[in-house]
Amino acid sequence: MKKWGRTIKTHLWSLRMRMVLLVTFTLAMLVLFLLANNLYAVNVVRNNAYESTEGTLRLVMEYIDDAFDAMDNYWIGLQDTSNFFEMINPDSRLDFYTAKARLTSDMAGAVQSYNYIDSLFVYTSQPLTCNQNGDAGAESEIVESQFFDAVKYTMHSEERAEVRQMIISYVNTLKDGKVSGQWEAMTCNGHYYLVRMFRLDTIYMGGCVRVSGLLEKILEDGPENISYLTFFQNHGMELGTVLPEIEDAIDIPSTSASFRCPIENSDFLVISQPSDCGDFSLVAFIREQNIIEGLGVLQKIIIILSGGLIVFAGLFTTAVRRWVLRPMGKLYQAMNRLKEGDLTVRLGQEPSPCREFELVNETFDSMIKNIETLKIDVYEEKMSHQKTQLRFQKAELQYMKLQVNPHFYINCLNIIHNLSIMNKNDLVREMTTYLGNHLRYTMEGTTVDALYKELDYVENYLHIQELRFPESLSAYIEIAPDVRQVRVPPLIIQTFVENTVKYQVVAGEHTQIYIVACRCDPPKEHYISIEIWDSGDGYAPDILEKLNSGSKIIDAYGGAHFGIRNVVIRLHLIYNGKERIVFDNHWETGGAHVTIELPDQAPET
């Protein structure tokens, strides 16, 4: 897995991949620029279409609202005329019909002057009673409900009758006879109308506009590029059947706005302009395709440029691969072979498309030839140097070993001396026997020996010390079966045990020594771990710092302590830095704690 990871990383950071990424990035930026430019142009054209159409709709709606306001003013002014007064307060039926005739004539003239109004009407919803000139004894005359209107020539008689019935039906449904006070949408026989009503007592008057006719008049004025033009109730349905059937309702806002709407699998720009005279809006639908028709040439140019960029990218990639990447790839392969030690690789025989690469190839071949000659000379010199270094290393290791032995002998002689003073002859004999065994062990001259032998001598030493300090010293030694035969340098464990006995064991105070040897956990399963710790006072902070940094330890009297330092140096000479020694204070006992990790295959020196 690591090999695959290195291979992938090498390819990712290769010159070839960087060239590919650079070309791809450059082309992508150019294509994105062209697309962004196209989108910007489309957006500009769309905004222009919106502003133009929105201005047209606003102007048209102002004309319509002005016509509606003019009709409102007409009815407001008409209510103060004598004709209207005599009609609603007639003295006789003759007076009523005379006033009605004059009012109808006035309405007929007025309706022709309003561009967008189709009819004006008056409806007396209740019968009228004549005053009979105030004569109380005269019999009252009743004038039945009347509906009379004035229409334009575009409204035929059947539609006129349908509109009349629509208005009468609507008035009959009014609650308490109240009207809304604005133009309202009504439908009759599949046609939609905008109706405005005024009420005076039981008389209703107003005007009516057929929506489809109103749209025809608007379209005659020529708004361009509009696919559909219709009226919508605000937040409601269409007032007509101009649009094709749509699954989802279109929510028209009550203010001027634009949004996009899908109709017949095409996108439309929807622009609405609300009316000030009612709850409806004039809405224009412009097909997106119609908006961007003027950009056809620009889009073709963008497509041609994009295709040209792709062709250029192919040609550029081919040229770079032939002139740069292929020679660089051969040089890269040759350097990898050189890295693996193959000095037979050559590049000069192969032709190169560039003079620069020919020079590089010739220089590379010359360099390899020189390296090959130099390597032979260096190898011979290295072999001579290694032999000299090996002899020096053996001499230094023997010196360090002999430097440890006097230190141990002095400690043993001190113990024998103290035992003889105390007339403990049996212990003196045991100590003398142990010292003889130790001398045989150290005089064997081996650099490494089995771990179990080292621990056997440590046990003998601890046994003597336990006899010297009864009930003051005990030891716990544990060695895993799979590390008993592992070969380690002699005296590496005993040195730390001696230090504990020398500096921590005091008669009358119990001290424990622990030695545990086992195999390390993965990923260091080819290493063994040897831990030595005691229950004493532990290392002082300054001593710990010196031990872990490899510095010399000088006591208060100026004397140097060689024991631990010699162990560290001996292990380094034997294992060439593969060993690991850590000094600290044990987490549980607080005493001095040493961890030694060594390869399970010790080299013979």
Coordinates of C-alpha atoms in Angstrom, one line a residue:
M1 CA 0.0 0.0 0.0
K2 CA 2.9 2.4 0.9
K3 CA 4.6 1.5 -2.4
W4 CA 1.4 2.3 -4.4
G5 CA 1.0 5.6 -2.4
R6 CA 4.6 6.6 -3.3
T7 CA 4.0 5.7 -7.0
I8 CA 0.8 7.8 -7.1
K9 CA 2.5 10.7 -5.4
T10 CA 5.4 10.5 -7.8
H11 CA 3.1 10.6 -10.9
L12 CA 1.0 13.4 -9.4
W13 CA 4.1 15.6 -8.9
S14 CA 5.8 14.6 -12.2
L15 CA 6.6 17.2 -14.9
R16 CA 4.2 15.4 -17.3
M17 CA 1.3 15.6 -14.8
R18 CA 2.0 19.3 -14.1
M19 CA 2.1 20.1 -17.8
V20 CA -1.3 18.3 -18.3
L21 CA -2.7 20.1 -15.3
L22 CA -1.4 23.5 -16.5
V23 CA -2.9 23.0 -20.0
T24 CA -6.1 21.7 -18.6
F25 CA -6.4 24.6 -16.2
T26 CA -5.7 27.1 -18.9
L27 CA -8.2 25.7 -21.3
A28 CA -10.8 25.4 -18.5
M29 CA -10.3 29.1 -17.6
L30 CA -10.7 30.1 -21.2
V31 CA -13.8 28.0 -21.7
L32 CA -15.2 29.3 -18.4
F33 CA -14.4 32.9 -19.5
L34 CA -16.3 32.3 -22.8
L35 CA -19.2 30.7 -21.0
A36 CA -19.3 33.6 -18.4
N37 CA -19.2 36.1 -21.2
N38 CA -22.1 34.3 -22.9
L39 CA -24.1 34.2 -19.7
Y40 CA -23.3 37.9 -19.1
A41 CA -24.5 38.8 -22.6
V42 CA -27.7 36.7 -22.1
N43 CA -28.3 38.4 -18.8
V44 CA -27.8 41.9 -20.3
V45 CA -30.2 41.1 -23.2
R46 CA -32.7 39.7 -20.7
N47 CA -32.5 42.8 -18.5
N48 CA -32.9 45.0 -21.6
A49 CA -36.0 43.0 -22.6
Y50 CA -37.4 43.3 -19.1
E51 CA -36.8 47.0 -18.9
S52 CA -38.3 47.6 -22.3
T53 CA -41.3 45.4 -21.8
E54 CA -41.9 46.7 -18.2
G55 CA -41.8 50.3 -19.5
T56 CA -44.3 49.4 -22.2
L57 CA -46.7 47.6 -19.7
R58 CA -46.4 50.5 -17.3
L59 CA -47.4 53.0 -20.0
V60 CA -50.2 50.8 -21.2
M61 CA -51.6 50.2 -17.7
E62 CA -51.4 54.0 -17.1
Y63 CA -53.6 54.6 -20.2
I64 CA -56.0 51.9 -19.0
D65 CA -56.1 53.3 -15.4
D66 CA -56.7 56.8 -16.8
A67 CA -59.6 55.6 -18.9
F68 CA -61.1 53.9 -15.9
D69 CA -60.6 57.0 -13.7
A70 CA -62.2 59.1 -16.5
M71 CA -65.3 56.8 -16.4
D72 CA -65.4 57.1 -12.6
N73 CA -65.4 60.9 -12.9
Y74 CA -68.1 60.7 -15.5
W75 CA -70.5 58.9 -13.1
I76 CA -69.6 61.1 -10.2
G77 CA -70.4 64.2 -12.2
L78 CA -73.5 62.7 -13.7
Q79 CA -75.1 62.2 -10.3
D80 CA -75.5 65.9 -9.9
T81 CA -77.3 66.5 -13.2
S82 CA -81.1 67.1 -13.5
N83 CA -81.6 64.1 -15.8
F84 CA -80.2 61.8 -13.1
F85 CA -82.2 63.5 -10.3
E86 CA -85.5 63.3 -12.3
M87 CA -84.8 59.7 -13.0
I88 CA -84.4 58.6 -9.4
N89 CA -87.1 61.0 -8.1
P90 CA -89.7 61.1 -10.9
D91 CA -93.0 63.0 -10.5
S92 CA -94.6 60.6 -13.0
R93 CA -93.8 57.7 -15.2
L94 CA -93.6 60.1 -18.1
D95 CA -90.9 62.1 -16.3
F96 CA -89.0 58.9 -15.5
Y97 CA -88.9 57.7 -19.0
T98 CA -88.1 61.2 -20.4
A99 CA -85.1 61.4 -18.0
K100 CA -84.1 57.8 -18.8
A101 CA -84.1 58.6 -22.6
R102 CA -81.9 61.7 -22.1
L103 CA -79.5 59.8 -19.8
T104 CA -79.3 56.9 -22.3
S105 CA -78.5 59.4 -25.0
D106 CA -75.8 61.0 -22.8
M107 CA -74.3 57.6 -22.0
A108 CA -74.2 56.6 -25.7
G109 CA -72.2 59.6 -26.5
A110 CA -69.9 59.1 -23.5
V111 CA -69.1 55.4 -24.1
Q112 CA -67.8 56.2 -27.6
S113 CA -65.3 58.7 -26.1
Y114 CA -63.7 56.1 -23.8
N115 CA -61.1 54.1 -25.6
Y116 CA -61.1 51.0 -23.4
I117 CA -64.8 51.0 -22.1
D118 CA -67.2 48.7 -23.9
S119 CA -70.5 49.6 -22.1
L120 CA -72.0 52.0 -19.6
F121 CA -75.1 50.8 -17.6
V122 CA -77.7 51.8 -15.0
Y123 CA -79.7 49.3 -13.1
T124 CA -82.6 50.2 -10.7
S125 CA -82.7 47.2 -8.5
Q126 CA -86.0 48.1 -6.8
P127 CA -89.3 49.7 -8.3
L128 CA -89.5 53.5 -8.1
T129 CA -92.5 55.4 -6.7
C130 CA -93.5 58.6 -8.5
N131 CA -94.3 61.7 -6.3
Q132 CA -97.3 62.9 -8.3
N133 CA -96.3 66.6 -7.7
G134 CA -96.7 66.2 -4.0
D135 CA -100.5 65.6 -4.3
A136 CA -101.4 63.4 -1.3
G137 CA -104.7 62.4 -2.7
A138 CA -103.4 61.3 -6.1
E139 CA -102.8 57.6 -6.7
S140 CA -99.0 56.7 -6.8
E141 CA -97.5 55.3 -10.0
I142 CA -94.9 52.5 -9.8
V143 CA -91.9 52.3 -12.2
E144 CA -90.6 48.7 -12.3
S145 CA -86.9 47.8 -12.1
Q146 CA -85.1 49.0 -15.1
F147 CA -81.7 48.1 -16.8
F148 CA -80.6 50.3 -19.6
D149 CA -77.1 50.7 -21.1
A150 CA -75.1 52.2 -23.9
V151 CA -72.6 49.9 -25.7
K152 CA -70.1 50.2 -28.5
Y153 CA -70.7 48.7 -31.9
T154 CA -68.2 45.9 -31.2
M155 CA -70.6 44.4 -28.6
H156 CA -73.4 42.4 -30.4
S157 CA -76.9 42.1 -29.1
E158 CA -76.5 38.5 -27.7
E159 CA -73.3 39.5 -25.7
R160 CA -75.1 42.6 -24.6
A161 CA -77.9 40.6 -23.1
E162 CA -75.5 38.2 -21.5
V163 CA -73.6 41.1 -19.8
R164 CA -76.9 42.5 -18.6
Q165 CA -77.9 39.3 -17.0
M166 CA -74.4 38.9 -15.5
I167 CA -74.6 42.3 -13.8
I168 CA -78.1 41.8 -12.5
S169 CA -77.1 38.4 -11.1
Y170 CA -74.1 39.9 -9.5
V171 CA -76.1 42.7 -7.8
N172 CA -78.6 40.2 -6.5
T173 CA -75.7 38.4 -4.7
L174 CA -74.3 41.5 -3.0
K175 CA -74.6 41.4 0.8
D176 CA -76.6 44.5 1.9
G177 CA -76.1 45.8 -1.6
K178 CA -72.6 47.0 -0.9
V179 CA -70.1 47.3 -3.9
S180 CA -66.3 46.9 -3.7
G181 CA -65.5 50.4 -4.9
Q182 CA -63.0 49.1 -7.6
W183 CA -62.9 47.3 -10.9
E184 CA -63.8 43.6 -10.4
A185 CA -63.3 40.5 -12.6
M186 CA -66.5 38.6 -13.7
T187 CA -67.1 35.8 -16.1
C188 CA -70.0 35.1 -18.4
N189 CA -70.3 32.3 -21.0
G190 CA -66.5 31.7 -21.1
H191 CA -65.7 35.4 -21.4
Y192 CA -64.1 37.5 -18.8
Y193 CA -65.1 41.1 -18.0
L194 CA -63.9 43.9 -15.8
V195 CA -66.8 45.7 -14.2
R196 CA -66.9 48.9 -12.1
M197 CA -70.1 49.8 -10.1
F198 CA -71.4 52.7 -8.2
R199 CA -74.4 52.6 -5.9
L200 CA -76.9 55.3 -5.1
D201 CA -79.6 54.1 -2.9
T202 CA -81.1 51.2 -4.9
I203 CA -79.6 52.3 -8.2
Y204 CA -76.4 50.8 -9.6
M205 CA -74.4 52.4 -12.3
G206 CA -71.0 51.7 -13.9
G207 CA -69.0 50.4 -16.8
C208 CA -67.9 47.1 -18.3
V209 CA -64.9 46.0 -20.3
R210 CA -64.4 42.7 -22.1
V211 CA -60.9 41.5 -21.2
S212 CA -60.2 39.8 -24.6
G213 CA -61.2 43.0 -26.5
L214 CA -59.0 45.1 -24.2
L215 CA -56.0 42.8 -25.0
E216 CA -56.7 43.1 -28.7
K217 CA -56.6 46.9 -28.4
I218 CA -53.3 46.7 -26.4
L219 CA -51.7 44.4 -29.0
E220 CA -52.7 46.8 -31.8
D221 CA -50.3 49.3 -30.3
G222 CA -47.5 46.8 -31.1
P223 CA -45.5 45.6 -28.0
E224 CA -42.7 43.5 -29.5
N225 CA -41.3 40.1 -28.6
I226 CA -44.3 39.3 -26.3
S227 CA -45.3 35.7 -26.7
Y228 CA -48.4 35.9 -24.5
L229 CA -50.2 39.0 -23.1
T230 CA -53.0 38.5 -20.6
F231 CA -54.6 39.8 -17.4
F232 CA -54.3 38.0 -14.1
Q233 CA -56.0 38.5 -10.8
N234 CA -53.3 39.3 -8.2
H235 CA -52.3 36.0 -6.6
G236 CA -55.0 34.2 -8.5
M237 CA -56.1 32.9 -11.9
E238 CA -55.9 34.2 -15.5
L239 CA -58.7 36.4 -16.7
G240 CA -59.0 34.7 -20.0
T241 CA -57.7 31.7 -22.0
V242 CA -54.7 33.2 -23.7
L243 CA -52.2 30.9 -22.1
P244 CA -52.1 27.2 -22.7
E245 CA -53.0 24.8 -19.9
I246 CA -50.5 25.0 -17.1
E247 CA -50.2 22.3 -14.4
D248 CA -49.1 24.7 -11.6
A249 CA -50.8 28.0 -10.8
I250 CA -48.8 31.1 -11.4
D251 CA -48.5 33.4 -8.4
I252 CA -48.6 37.0 -9.7
P253 CA -47.3 39.5 -7.2
S254 CA -49.2 42.7 -6.4
T255 CA -46.3 44.9 -7.4
S256 CA -44.2 45.2 -10.6
A257 CA -41.9 42.2 -10.9
S258 CA -40.3 39.6 -13.2
F259 CA -39.6 35.9 -12.8
R260 CA -39.2 32.8 -14.9
C261 CA -42.0 30.3 -15.6
P262 CA -41.9 27.0 -17.6
I263 CA -44.7 26.7 -20.2
E264 CA -44.9 24.1 -23.0
N265 CA -41.4 22.8 -22.1
S266 CA -40.0 26.3 -22.6
D267 CA -38.8 28.9 -20.2
F268 CA -40.6 32.3 -20.2
L269 CA -39.7 35.6 -18.7
V270 CA -42.8 36.8 -16.9
I271 CA -43.3 40.6 -16.4
S272 CA -46.3 41.9 -14.5
Q273 CA -47.7 45.4 -14.0
P274 CA -50.5 45.8 -11.4
S275 CA -53.4 48.2 -11.9
D276 CA -54.2 51.0 -9.5
C277 CA -57.9 50.6 -10.2
G278 CA -58.4 47.0 -9.2
D279 CA -57.0 43.7 -8.0
F280 CA -55.6 42.6 -11.3
S281 CA -52.3 42.9 -13.3
L282 CA -51.3 43.1 -17.0
V283 CA -48.9 40.2 -17.5
A284 CA -46.5 39.6 -20.4
F285 CA -44.8 36.3 -21.2
I286 CA -41.7 36.5 -23.3
R287 CA -40.1 33.2 -24.5
E288 CA -36.4 33.0 -23.4
Q289 CA -35.5 31.7 -26.9
N290 CA -36.9 34.9 -28.4
I291 CA -34.8 37.1 -26.0
I292 CA -31.5 35.5 -27.0
E293 CA -32.2 35.3 -30.8
G294 CA -29.9 38.3 -31.3
L295 CA -27.1 36.4 -29.6
G296 CA -27.1 33.6 -32.2
V297 CA -23.9 34.9 -33.9
L298 CA -22.1 35.4 -30.6
Q299 CA -23.0 31.9 -29.5
K300 CA -21.7 30.5 -32.8
I301 CA -18.5 32.4 -32.3
I302 CA -18.1 31.0 -28.8
I303 CA -18.8 27.4 -30.0
I304 CA -16.2 27.9 -32.8
L305 CA -13.6 29.3 -30.4
S306 CA -14.3 26.5 -27.9
G307 CA -13.7 23.9 -30.7
G308 CA -10.6 25.7 -31.8
L309 CA -9.3 25.7 -28.2
I310 CA -9.9 21.9 -28.0
V311 CA -8.0 21.4 -31.3
F312 CA -5.2 23.7 -30.2
A313 CA -5.0 21.8 -26.9
G314 CA -4.6 18.5 -28.8
L315 CA -1.9 19.8 -31.0
F316 CA -0.1 21.6 -28.2
T317 CA -0.2 18.4 -26.0
T318 CA 1.2 16.3 -28.9
A319 CA 4.0 18.8 -29.5
V320 CA 4.9 19.1 -25.8
R321 CA 4.8 15.3 -25.4
R322 CA 7.1 14.7 -28.4
W323 CA 9.5 17.6 -27.8
V324 CA 9.6 17.8 -24.0
L325 CA 7.8 15.1 -22.1
R326 CA 9.2 12.1 -24.0
P327 CA 12.9 13.1 -23.7
M328 CA 12.2 14.1 -20.1
G329 CA 10.6 10.7 -19.5
K330 CA 13.6 8.8 -20.9
L331 CA 15.9 10.9 -18.7
Y332 CA 13.7 10.2 -15.7
Q333 CA 13.9 6.4 -16.4
A334 CA 17.6 6.6 -16.8
M335 CA 18.0 8.5 -13.5
N336 CA 15.8 5.9 -11.7
R337 CA 18.1 3.1 -13.1
L338 CA 21.1 5.1 -11.9
K339 CA 19.5 5.5 -8.5
E340 CA 19.1 1.7 -8.3
G341 CA 22.8 1.3 -9.0
D342 CA 22.8 0.5 -12.7
L343 CA 25.8 2.3 -14.2
T344 CA 25.4 0.8 -17.6
V345 CA 22.5 3.1 -18.6
R346 CA 23.3 5.5 -21.5
L347 CA 21.3 8.1 -23.4
G348 CA 23.6 9.3 -26.1
Q349 CA 22.7 6.7 -28.7
E350 CA 19.0 7.9 -28.9
P351 CA 18.3 10.9 -31.1
S352 CA 16.5 13.9 -29.6
P353 CA 14.3 16.5 -31.3
C354 CA 16.0 19.4 -29.4
R355 CA 19.6 20.4 -29.2
E356 CA 19.2 21.1 -25.5
F357 CA 18.3 17.5 -24.7
E358 CA 21.1 16.2 -26.9
L359 CA 23.5 18.2 -24.7
V360 CA 21.8 16.9 -21.5
N361 CA 22.1 13.3 -22.8
E362 CA 25.8 13.7 -23.7
T363 CA 26.6 15.3 -20.3
F364 CA 24.6 12.5 -18.5
D365 CA 26.6 9.7 -20.3
S366 CA 29.9 11.4 -19.5
M367 CA 28.8 11.8 -15.8
I368 CA 27.9 8.2 -15.6
K369 CA 31.2 7.1 -17.0
N370 CA 33.1 9.2 -14.5
I371 CA 30.9 7.9 -11.6
E372 CA 31.6 4.3 -12.7
T373 CA 35.4 5.0 -12.6
L374 CA 35.1 6.9 -9.3
K375 CA 33.0 4.2 -7.7
I376 CA 35.7 1.6 -8.2
D377 CA 38.3 3.8 -6.6
V378 CA 36.0 4.7 -3.7
Y379 CA 35.1 1.1 -3.1
E380 CA 38.7 0.0 -2.8
E381 CA 39.4 2.9 -0.4
K382 CA 36.3 2.2 1.6
M383 CA 37.2 -1.5 2.0
S384 CA 40.5 -0.4 3.4
H385 CA 38.9 2.1 5.7
Q386 CA 36.3 -0.4 6.9
K387 CA 39.0 -2.8 8.0
T388 CA 40.8 -0.1 9.9
Q389 CA 37.6 1.1 11.4
L390 CA 36.6 -2.4 12.5
R391 CA 39.9 -2.9 14.3
F392 CA 39.5 0.4 16.0
Q393 CA 36.0 -0.4 17.1
K394 CA 37.0 -3.8 18.6
A395 CA 39.8 -2.1 20.5
E396 CA 37.5 0.6 21.8
L397 CA 34.8 -1.9 22.8
Q398 CA 37.4 -4.0 24.7
Y399 CA 38.6 -0.9 26.5
M400 CA 35.1 0.0 27.6
K401 CA 34.6 -3.6 28.8
L402 CA 37.8 -3.5 30.8
Q403 CA 36.8 -0.2 32.2
V404 CA 33.6 -1.7 33.6
N405 CA 35.4 -4.7 35.2
P406 CA 37.6 -2.7 37.7
H407 CA 34.5 -0.8 38.8
F408 CA 32.8 -4.1 39.6
Y409 CA 35.9 -5.7 41.2
I410 CA 36.3 -2.8 43.6
N411 CA 32.7 -3.2 44.7
C412 CA 33.2 -6.9 45.2
L413 CA 36.4 -6.5 47.2
N414 CA 34.7 -3.9 49.4
I415 CA 31.9 -6.5 50.1
I416 CA 34.5 -9.2 50.9
H417 CA 36.4 -6.8 53.1
N418 CA 33.2 -5.9 55.0
L419 CA 32.2 -9.5 55.4
S420 CA 35.6 -10.5 56.7
I421 CA 35.4 -7.7 59.3
M422 CA 32.0 -9.2 60.4
N423 CA 33.6 -12.7 60.6
K424 CA 31.1 -14.0 58.1
N425 CA 33.5 -16.5 56.6
D426 CA 30.8 -18.5 54.9
L427 CA 29.7 -15.5 53.0
V428 CA 33.3 -14.6 52.2
R429 CA 33.7 -18.0 50.6
E430 CA 30.4 -17.6 48.6
M431 CA 31.4 -14.2 47.5
T432 CA 34.9 -15.5 46.5
T433 CA 33.3 -18.3 44.5
Y434 CA 30.9 -15.8 42.8
L435 CA 33.9 -13.5 42.0
G436 CA 35.7 -16.4 40.4
N437 CA 32.7 -17.3 38.3
H438 CA 32.4 -13.7 37.3
L439 CA 36.0 -13.5 36.3
R440 CA 35.5 -16.6 34.1
Y441 CA 32.4 -14.9 32.6
T442 CA 34.2 -11.7 31.8
M443 CA 37.4 -13.3 30.7
E444 CA 35.6 -15.3 28.0
G445 CA 36.0 -12.3 25.7
T446 CA 32.7 -12.6 24.0
T447 CA 31.0 -9.4 23.0
V448 CA 27.5 -10.8 23.3
D449 CA 26.0 -13.8 25.2
A450 CA 22.6 -15.4 25.9
L451 CA 20.3 -13.3 28.0
Y452 CA 19.6 -16.1 30.5
K453 CA 23.4 -16.3 31.3
E454 CA 23.4 -12.6 32.1
L455 CA 20.5 -13.0 34.4
D456 CA 22.0 -16.0 36.1
Y457 CA 25.0 -13.9 37.1
V458 CA 22.7 -11.1 38.2
E459 CA 20.8 -13.6 40.4
N460 CA 24.1 -14.8 42.0
Y461 CA 25.1 -11.2 42.6
L462 CA 21.7 -10.4 44.2
H463 CA 21.9 -13.6 46.3
I464 CA 25.2 -12.4 47.8
Q465 CA 23.8 -8.9 48.4
E466 CA 20.7 -10.4 50.1
L467 CA 23.1 -12.3 52.5
R468 CA 24.9 -9.0 53.1
F469 CA 21.7 -7.1 53.8
P470 CA 19.2 -9.6 55.3
E471 CA 15.6 -8.5 55.1
S472 CA 16.7 -5.3 53.4
L473 CA 16.8 -6.5 49.7
S474 CA 14.6 -8.6 47.6
A475 CA 14.5 -9.2 43.8
Y476 CA 11.8 -10.1 41.3
I477 CA 13.2 -11.4 37.9
E478 CA 10.9 -12.4 35.0
I479 CA 12.1 -13.5 31.6
A480 CA 9.9 -14.5 28.7
P481 CA 10.7 -18.0 27.3
D482 CA 11.1 -16.6 23.7
V483 CA 13.8 -14.2 24.6
R484 CA 16.0 -16.5 26.8
Q485 CA 18.4 -17.3 24.0
V486 CA 18.6 -13.8 22.6
R487 CA 22.2 -12.7 22.7
V488 CA 23.0 -9.4 24.5
P489 CA 26.2 -7.7 25.7
P490 CA 27.3 -8.9 29.1
L491 CA 27.1 -6.8 32.3
I492 CA 24.4 -4.4 30.9
I493 CA 21.9 -5.4 33.6
Q494 CA 24.3 -5.9 36.5
T495 CA 25.5 -2.4 36.1
F496 CA 22.1 -0.9 37.0
V497 CA 21.6 -3.5 39.8
E498 CA 24.9 -2.5 41.3
N499 CA 23.9 1.1 41.3
T500 CA 20.7 0.3 43.2
V501 CA 22.6 -1.8 45.8
K502 CA 25.3 0.9 46.2
Y503 CA 23.0 4.0 46.4
Q504 CA 19.6 2.8 47.7
V505 CA 20.0 -0.3 49.9
V506 CA 20.3 0.6 53.5
A507 CA 20.3 -1.9 56.4
G508 CA 16.9 -1.9 58.2
E509 CA 15.1 -0.5 55.1
H510 CA 13.6 -2.8 52.6
T511 CA 14.4 -2.2 48.9
Q512 CA 13.0 -4.1 46.0
I513 CA 14.6 -4.7 42.6
Y514 CA 12.5 -5.7 39.5
I515 CA 13.9 -7.1 36.2
V516 CA 11.5 -7.9 33.3
A517 CA 12.6 -9.1 29.9
C518 CA 10.2 -9.8 27.0
R519 CA 9.6 -9.2 23.3
C520 CA 8.4 -5.8 22.2
D521 CA 4.9 -5.3 20.7
P522 CA 4.4 -4.7 17.0
P523 CA 5.7 -3.0 14.9
K524 CA 8.9 -3.6 16.9
E525 CA 8.3 -7.4 17.3
H526 CA 12.0 -8.0 16.3
Y527 CA 13.2 -6.1 19.4
I528 CA 13.4 -7.2 23.0
S529 CA 12.7 -5.0 26.0
I530 CA 14.6 -5.2 29.3
E531 CA 13.2 -3.1 32.2
I532 CA 15.1 -2.6 35.5
W533 CA 13.6 -0.6 38.3
D534 CA 13.7 -0.4 42.1
S535 CA 11.7 1.0 45.0
G536 CA 14.2 3.6 46.0
D537 CA 14.2 7.4 45.8
G538 CA 14.7 7.5 42.0
Y539 CA 16.8 9.8 39.8
A540 CA 17.1 13.5 40.6
P541 CA 15.8 15.7 37.8
D542 CA 19.2 17.0 36.8
I543 CA 20.6 13.4 36.7
L544 CA 17.7 12.3 34.6
E545 CA 18.4 15.1 32.1
K546 CA 22.0 14.2 31.9
L547 CA 21.3 10.5 31.5
N548 CA 18.8 11.0 28.7
S549 CA 21.1 13.5 26.9
G550 CA 24.2 11.3 27.2
S551 CA 26.2 13.7 29.3
K552 CA 28.8 12.8 31.8
I553 CA 27.8 12.6 35.5
I554 CA 30.2 14.3 37.9
D555 CA 29.5 14.0 41.7
A556 CA 30.0 16.7 44.3
Y557 CA 33.6 15.7 44.8
G558 CA 34.5 16.0 41.1
G559 CA 34.5 12.3 40.5
A560 CA 33.2 10.9 37.2
H561 CA 30.7 8.0 37.2
F562 CA 31.5 5.6 34.4
G563 CA 29.1 2.6 34.9
I564 CA 25.9 3.8 33.2
R565 CA 27.8 5.9 30.6
N566 CA 29.9 2.9 29.6
V567 CA 26.8 0.7 29.1
V568 CA 25.3 3.3 26.8
I569 CA 28.5 3.6 24.8
R570 CA 29.0 -0.1 24.5
L571 CA 25.5 -0.6 23.3
H572 CA 26.0 2.1 20.7
L573 CA 29.2 0.6 19.4
I574 CA 27.6 -2.9 19.1
Y575 CA 24.2 -2.0 17.6
N576 CA 25.2 1.2 15.6
G577 CA 22.3 3.3 16.9
K578 CA 19.6 0.7 16.6
E579 CA 19.4 0.4 20.4
R580 CA 17.1 2.6 22.6
I581 CA 17.7 3.5 26.3
V582 CA 15.2 5.5 28.3
F583 CA 15.8 6.7 31.9
D584 CA 12.9 7.8 34.2
N585 CA 11.4 7.2 37.6
H586 CA 8.9 4.4 37.8
W587 CA 5.3 5.5 37.8
E588 CA 4.3 3.1 40.7
T589 CA 7.4 2.7 43.0
G590 CA 9.0 6.1 42.2
G591 CA 12.4 4.4 42.0
A592 CA 15.0 4.6 39.2
H593 CA 13.6 3.0 36.0
V594 CA 15.6 2.0 33.0
T595 CA 14.1 0.6 29.7
I596 CA 16.5 -1.0 27.2
E597 CA 15.3 -2.0 23.7
L598 CA 17.6 -4.1 21.6
P599 CA 17.3 -5.9 18.3
D600 CA 16.8 -9.7 18.8
Q601 CA 19.8 -10.3 16.4
A602 CA 22.9 -8.9 17.9
P603 CA 25.9 -8.5 15.5
E604 CA 29.1 -10.3 16.3
T605 CA 32.0 -7.8 16.6

